[in-house]
Amino acid sequence: MTTEDGIDRATALREAARTEPETIDVDDVVDLLVRGDRETRRTAFDAYETLTTVRPAAVDSAVARLERHLVDDDADVRRRAALTTGALVETDPDSFARLVPELRTVGADSTEPGREPAIAALSKLAFERPTAVVPAVDTLLEICDESVTLPDDPSIERGVPAVESDSEASLKQERELRDQLRVHAIAALTLVAAEDASALRGSVSSVSDLLEDDHTHVRAAACEVLEAVAIEFPGDVVPFAPELAERAVSDGKHPVPWRAADALVGLEVEFPEKVGDAVAPVVGGLSRFLDSKDADRRRIGVTLVVDAAVAQPETIEPVVPTLRELLADDDAAVRTKAALALGFADVGSARPALVELAETDPDEPVRNAADRALERLERTEDDAE
């Protein structure tokens, strides 16, 4: 079929969809979407939208036709079918979910021309129906770890940068496209983990490797996946608490530190001492949370400091001055945990502020925390005598 024939056929189908939709074989429309040129596909898409609006059952036939194309012997047909699926999946995600096995097969093969379109289609489906793509979690995760490596920057002599070659420019473009796909894939996995954390349990180690990725959004989303798993299955994630702690205190790109800290807080409910051990060596870096104007971040920071104070009391010395200031914080939860941290760390110099807090704070949990801190200080002093 020539380009002109394809456009003519798509135009005729579009008109029939408006006037005689019951006469259309949806396979014809799908074949044009898969095999046609850009203008043909655009016109066929209009026909598809019109037809499925008045004949919703036609969607199932369209999906069945795409299912056949996705297993076609011709690799280019599979690629085009994956592209078409990606373009249509959001129109009826429940129907297109049946294509997950075929998309996974195409997306899992690094030699497949349709690999990236298949992964893009799976990612789009995940945004609509996260649990539908659970069988393809491994495929989505694999692409996340496959960034395109650029050569070292050319040396600059006399302040004049070297001219970028066509091949270098092409490689940069390839990397940008791959990074877009990786970001979509890891974002899809955050949605899957939020809906069904068990789907990522077996992949925690691979996800943790992404904490070192050079793309900010990939690192941040990896933290989100780990947080979701940590809430449901903390024992699977706790071995990676040190890596999360390092991200929380040293990563300079928003929102990675906050996401990493959230994951640690998810862990500390069941494993406060292990989180404390992970945080203790880098506790000084938690100042970025303790000094924040955002109350949620201060709460997170002081929660982690409490864990460090319980596990290794001597390590929190760098943040003791800040903790004293936080005893007067506007947020009751921050005051409560600042008092606990000072008590666990046996900071005797905080006694006057803790006494005042125990006697005058309007919130009972704060007063109770201050009393507990004072009791610990008294026991320490008694033991010393």
XYZ file of C-alpha atoms in Angstrom:
385
model
C 0.000 0.000 0.000
C 1.431 3.380 -1.013
C 1.444 6.360 1.323
C -1.376 7.946 -0.651
C -3.418 4.738 -0.528
C -2.881 4.553 3.248
C -4.071 8.118 3.793
C -7.074 7.561 1.538
C -7.998 4.375 3.388
C -7.597 6.036 6.808
C -9.692 8.999 5.666
C -12.443 6.674 4.458
C -12.424 4.807 7.757
C -12.585 8.048 9.694
C -15.645 9.143 7.705
C -17.292 5.739 8.112
C -16.657 5.865 11.854
C -18.722 9.031 11.927
C -21.553 7.843 9.712
C -21.602 4.014 9.662
C -19.487 2.798 12.593
C -21.089 -0.654 12.594
C -19.623 -1.352 9.135
C -15.969 -0.903 10.181
C -13.595 -3.767 10.867
C -11.440 -2.446 13.702
C -8.552 -4.622 12.501
C -8.258 -2.337 9.468
C -7.906 0.694 11.700
C -5.289 -0.964 13.912
C -3.301 -2.160 10.880
C -3.080 1.418 9.628
C -2.015 2.601 13.086
C 0.775 0.032 13.090
C 1.928 0.148 9.471
C 1.047 3.604 8.230
C 3.188 6.716 7.926
C 2.724 9.667 10.274
C -0.209 11.287 8.476
C -1.914 7.942 7.977
C -1.549 7.088 11.652
C -2.870 10.489 12.697
C -5.988 10.033 10.574
C -6.404 6.422 11.681
C -6.172 7.533 15.292
C -9.067 9.934 14.721
C -11.015 7.032 13.229
C -10.159 4.840 16.229
C -11.265 7.459 18.758
C -14.545 8.055 16.967
C -15.230 4.361 16.486
C -14.509 3.314 20.068
C -16.618 6.164 21.405
C -19.723 4.802 19.705
C -18.641 1.136 19.784
C -16.783 0.617 23.076
C -16.606 -3.121 22.488
C -14.320 -2.424 19.517
C -11.491 -1.763 22.011
C -11.252 -5.467 22.827
C -10.900 -6.294 19.138
C -8.226 -3.618 18.758
C -6.281 -5.050 21.690
C -6.520 -8.543 20.222
C -5.145 -7.249 16.913
C -2.256 -5.494 18.664
C -1.576 -8.679 20.605
C -0.952 -10.454 17.304
C 1.242 -7.648 16.004
C 3.352 -7.707 19.176
C 4.325 -11.322 18.463
C 4.762 -10.855 14.715
C 7.860 -12.384 13.107
C 8.830 -8.954 11.770
C 10.731 -6.959 14.407
C 9.658 -3.655 12.871
C 6.015 -4.667 13.151
C 6.568 -5.473 16.832
C 8.204 -2.085 17.309
C 5.329 -0.263 15.639
C 2.802 -2.273 17.600
C 4.536 -1.260 20.834
C 4.474 2.380 19.742
C 0.770 2.099 18.912
C 0.036 0.468 22.253
C 1.814 3.296 24.023
C -0.308 5.815 22.142
C -3.577 4.053 22.999
C -3.040 2.495 26.426
C -4.282 5.506 28.401
C -7.605 5.493 26.517
C -8.685 2.212 28.132
C -6.040 0.873 30.542
C -8.193 -2.004 31.760
C -8.459 -3.445 28.255
C -4.824 -2.833 27.342
C -3.597 -4.475 30.532
C -3.901 -7.858 28.807
C -0.925 -6.878 26.629
C 1.504 -6.811 29.582
C 2.976 -10.275 28.838
C 3.704 -9.369 25.209
C 5.083 -5.937 26.113
C 7.274 -7.527 28.780
C 8.684 -9.991 26.243
C 9.531 -7.223 23.783
C 10.824 -4.919 26.523
C 13.035 -7.545 28.126
C 15.102 -8.213 24.996
C 17.952 -5.732 24.561
C 18.210 -6.649 20.863
C 14.578 -5.748 20.164
C 14.020 -2.559 18.133
C 10.736 -2.212 20.001
C 12.245 -2.552 23.449
C 12.040 1.096 24.463
C 8.524 1.675 23.065
C 7.366 -1.431 24.934
C 8.830 -0.167 28.214
C 7.278 3.249 27.594
C 3.897 1.583 27.094
C 4.299 -0.397 30.326
C 5.222 2.797 32.176
C 2.136 4.574 30.866
C -0.045 1.672 31.923
C 1.496 1.747 35.398
C 0.378 5.340 35.833
C -3.199 4.217 35.263
C -3.211 0.670 36.695
C -0.037 0.054 38.719
C -0.833 -3.505 39.741
C -1.383 -4.525 36.123
C 2.334 -4.235 35.395
C 3.510 -6.281 38.387
C 4.532 -9.141 36.040
C 6.839 -6.695 34.228
C 8.570 -5.186 37.277
C 11.851 -6.849 36.327
C 11.720 -5.360 32.835
C 11.034 -1.856 34.137
C 13.794 -2.137 36.724
C 16.364 -3.429 34.257
C 16.117 -0.361 32.023
C 16.557 1.909 35.057
C 20.091 0.609 35.463
C 21.024 1.137 31.809
C 22.057 4.731 31.351
C 24.009 5.775 28.266
C 27.625 6.513 29.173
C 29.127 9.637 27.700
C 32.848 9.955 27.008
C 34.916 12.140 29.305
C 34.587 15.834 28.594
C 37.203 16.986 26.074
C 40.065 18.934 27.563
C 39.815 22.688 27.338
C 42.932 24.516 26.272
C 43.444 28.250 26.620
C 39.875 28.588 27.830
C 38.409 27.460 24.492
C 36.220 24.320 24.692
C 36.705 21.653 22.052
C 34.084 21.528 19.306
C 31.515 18.828 19.916
C 31.512 16.229 17.157
C 28.373 14.930 15.490
C 28.863 11.556 17.187
C 29.128 13.196 20.614
C 26.002 15.240 19.959
C 24.194 12.090 18.837
C 25.307 10.249 21.967
C 24.073 13.073 24.170
C 20.702 12.969 22.475
C 20.582 9.195 22.939
C 21.371 9.646 26.608
C 18.638 12.257 27.047
C 16.075 9.932 25.470
C 17.238 6.990 27.547
C 17.148 9.056 30.722
C 13.583 10.094 29.966
C 12.657 6.432 29.629
C 14.510 5.500 32.826
C 12.746 8.236 34.771
C 9.351 7.073 33.494
C 10.186 3.460 34.346
C 11.340 4.168 37.914
C 8.358 6.490 38.436
C 6.135 3.602 37.356
C 7.845 1.390 39.916
C 7.112 3.884 42.697
C 3.429 3.556 41.853
C 3.629 -0.226 41.776
C 5.422 -0.271 45.146
C 2.825 2.058 46.665
C 0.026 -0.278 45.567
C 1.778 -3.618 46.101
C 5.072 -3.413 47.958
C 5.473 -7.183 47.772
C 6.062 -6.867 44.022
C 9.409 -5.163 44.729
C 10.547 -7.296 47.674
C 12.800 -9.447 45.535
C 14.316 -6.403 43.832
C 15.399 -4.346 46.860
C 19.096 -4.887 46.199
C 18.767 -3.736 42.584
C 16.743 -0.711 43.640
C 19.350 0.207 46.251
C 22.015 0.204 43.525
C 20.117 3.084 41.948
C 20.882 5.246 44.984
C 24.222 5.863 43.255
C 22.696 6.708 39.883
C 23.831 9.947 38.254
C 20.260 11.076 37.538
C 18.559 12.956 40.368
C 15.060 11.695 39.638
C 16.205 8.096 39.465
C 17.895 8.360 42.871
C 14.866 10.082 44.400
C 12.423 7.528 43.007
C 14.629 4.663 44.192
C 14.285 6.101 47.701
C 10.509 6.189 47.283
C 10.412 2.542 46.237
C 12.542 1.576 49.226
C 10.298 3.581 51.533
C 7.191 1.787 50.280
C 8.815 -1.613 50.781
C 10.230 -0.555 54.166
C 6.795 0.288 55.505
C 5.452 -3.167 54.674
C 8.595 -5.290 54.848
C 11.206 -3.358 56.836
C 13.453 -6.379 57.282
C 14.086 -6.468 53.525
C 15.269 -2.866 53.423
C 17.119 -2.420 56.710
C 20.430 -3.797 55.319
C 20.512 -0.730 53.078
C 19.966 1.823 55.847
C 23.613 3.039 55.641
C 23.209 3.836 51.935
C 19.988 5.722 52.643
C 21.655 7.637 55.473
C 24.474 8.666 53.154
C 21.974 9.929 50.576
C 20.058 11.832 53.254
C 23.055 13.791 54.485
C 25.288 14.129 51.432
C 23.132 14.290 48.326
C 22.974 17.856 47.076
C 20.049 17.479 44.706
C 16.448 18.057 45.759
C 14.444 15.984 46.582
C 16.827 13.060 47.106
C 17.780 13.825 50.762
C 14.155 14.140 51.832
C 13.131 10.939 50.066
C 16.041 9.039 51.617
C 15.152 10.336 55.077
C 11.522 9.325 54.562
C 12.689 5.793 53.814
C 14.780 5.748 56.992
C 11.792 6.882 59.039
C 9.801 4.049 57.471
C 12.448 1.655 58.744
C 12.902 3.071 62.204
C 9.461 2.019 63.385
C 10.656 -1.603 63.495
C 14.415 -1.140 63.553
C 15.246 2.084 65.441
C 18.616 0.830 66.654
C 19.767 -0.282 63.200
C 18.663 3.042 61.763
C 20.484 4.745 64.628
C 23.658 2.814 63.830
C 23.358 3.848 60.180
C 22.753 7.505 61.000
C 25.249 7.880 63.844
C 28.396 8.208 61.682
C 26.825 11.027 59.667
C 24.544 12.594 62.261
C 26.094 16.036 61.818
C 24.693 16.082 58.299
C 21.181 15.981 59.698
C 21.499 19.713 60.361
C 19.972 20.246 56.922
C 16.760 18.804 58.431
C 17.031 20.245 61.929
C 17.576 23.764 60.579
C 14.784 23.544 58.000
C 11.891 25.986 58.041
C 9.639 23.054 57.181
C 8.241 21.400 60.316
C 7.914 17.999 58.615
C 11.601 18.002 57.808
C 12.537 19.038 61.324
C 10.416 16.168 62.649
C 12.188 13.724 60.373
C 15.595 15.042 61.333
C 15.004 14.936 65.080
C 13.449 11.454 64.809
C 16.654 10.168 63.235
C 18.756 11.976 65.849
C 16.809 10.181 68.590
C 17.658 6.858 66.927
C 21.333 7.810 66.807
C 21.218 8.928 70.442
C 19.785 5.576 71.510
C 22.260 3.549 69.464
C 25.426 5.614 69.915
C 24.783 8.535 72.327
C 28.198 10.133 71.936
C 27.724 10.676 68.191
C 25.041 13.357 68.494
C 27.373 15.893 70.086
C 27.629 17.968 66.846
C 23.887 18.666 66.902
C 23.397 19.181 70.663
C 23.326 23.011 70.357
C 20.608 22.733 67.729
C 18.649 20.278 69.861
C 18.661 22.759 72.735
C 17.208 25.379 70.407
C 14.571 22.921 69.223
C 13.261 22.589 72.766
C 11.548 25.905 71.989
C 10.326 24.842 68.543
C 6.810 25.781 67.461
C 6.085 22.119 66.661
C 5.234 19.914 69.638
C 6.564 16.731 68.007
C 9.911 18.424 67.404
C 10.104 19.580 71.036
C 9.208 16.097 72.235
C 11.910 14.322 70.291
C 14.543 16.962 70.933
C 13.980 16.382 74.651
C 14.218 12.615 74.230
C 17.438 12.881 72.242
C 19.063 15.075 74.874
C 17.992 12.651 77.584
C 19.259 9.558 75.803
C 22.570 11.284 75.141
C 22.875 12.325 78.812
C 23.337 16.000 77.972
C 23.449 17.427 81.473
C 23.811 20.990 80.275
C 20.260 20.807 78.924
C 18.805 20.252 82.416
C 17.511 23.842 82.992
C 15.728 23.927 79.633
C 14.279 20.448 80.215
C 13.010 21.444 83.664
C 11.255 24.461 82.211
C 9.792 22.323 79.442
C 8.523 19.735 81.936
C 6.846 22.421 84.029
C 5.461 24.867 81.497
C 4.973 23.275 78.072
C 1.290 23.328 77.045
C 1.475 19.875 75.418
C 1.399 16.824 77.677
C 3.535 14.582 75.400
C 6.246 17.245 75.490
C 6.107 17.491 79.268
C 6.262 13.712 79.569
C 9.273 13.529 77.239
C 11.053 16.208 79.261
C 10.320 14.284 82.478
C 11.730 11.100 80.957
C 14.849 12.958 79.837
C 15.333 14.386 83.330
C 14.901 10.940 84.882
C 17.648 9.584 82.641
C 19.941 12.444 83.608
C 19.304 11.776 87.290
C 20.077 8.081 86.876
C 23.300 8.922 85.078
C 24.317 11.307 87.845
C 23.477 8.742 90.515
C 25.522 6.094 88.745
C 28.445 8.505 88.530
C 28.362 9.040 92.291
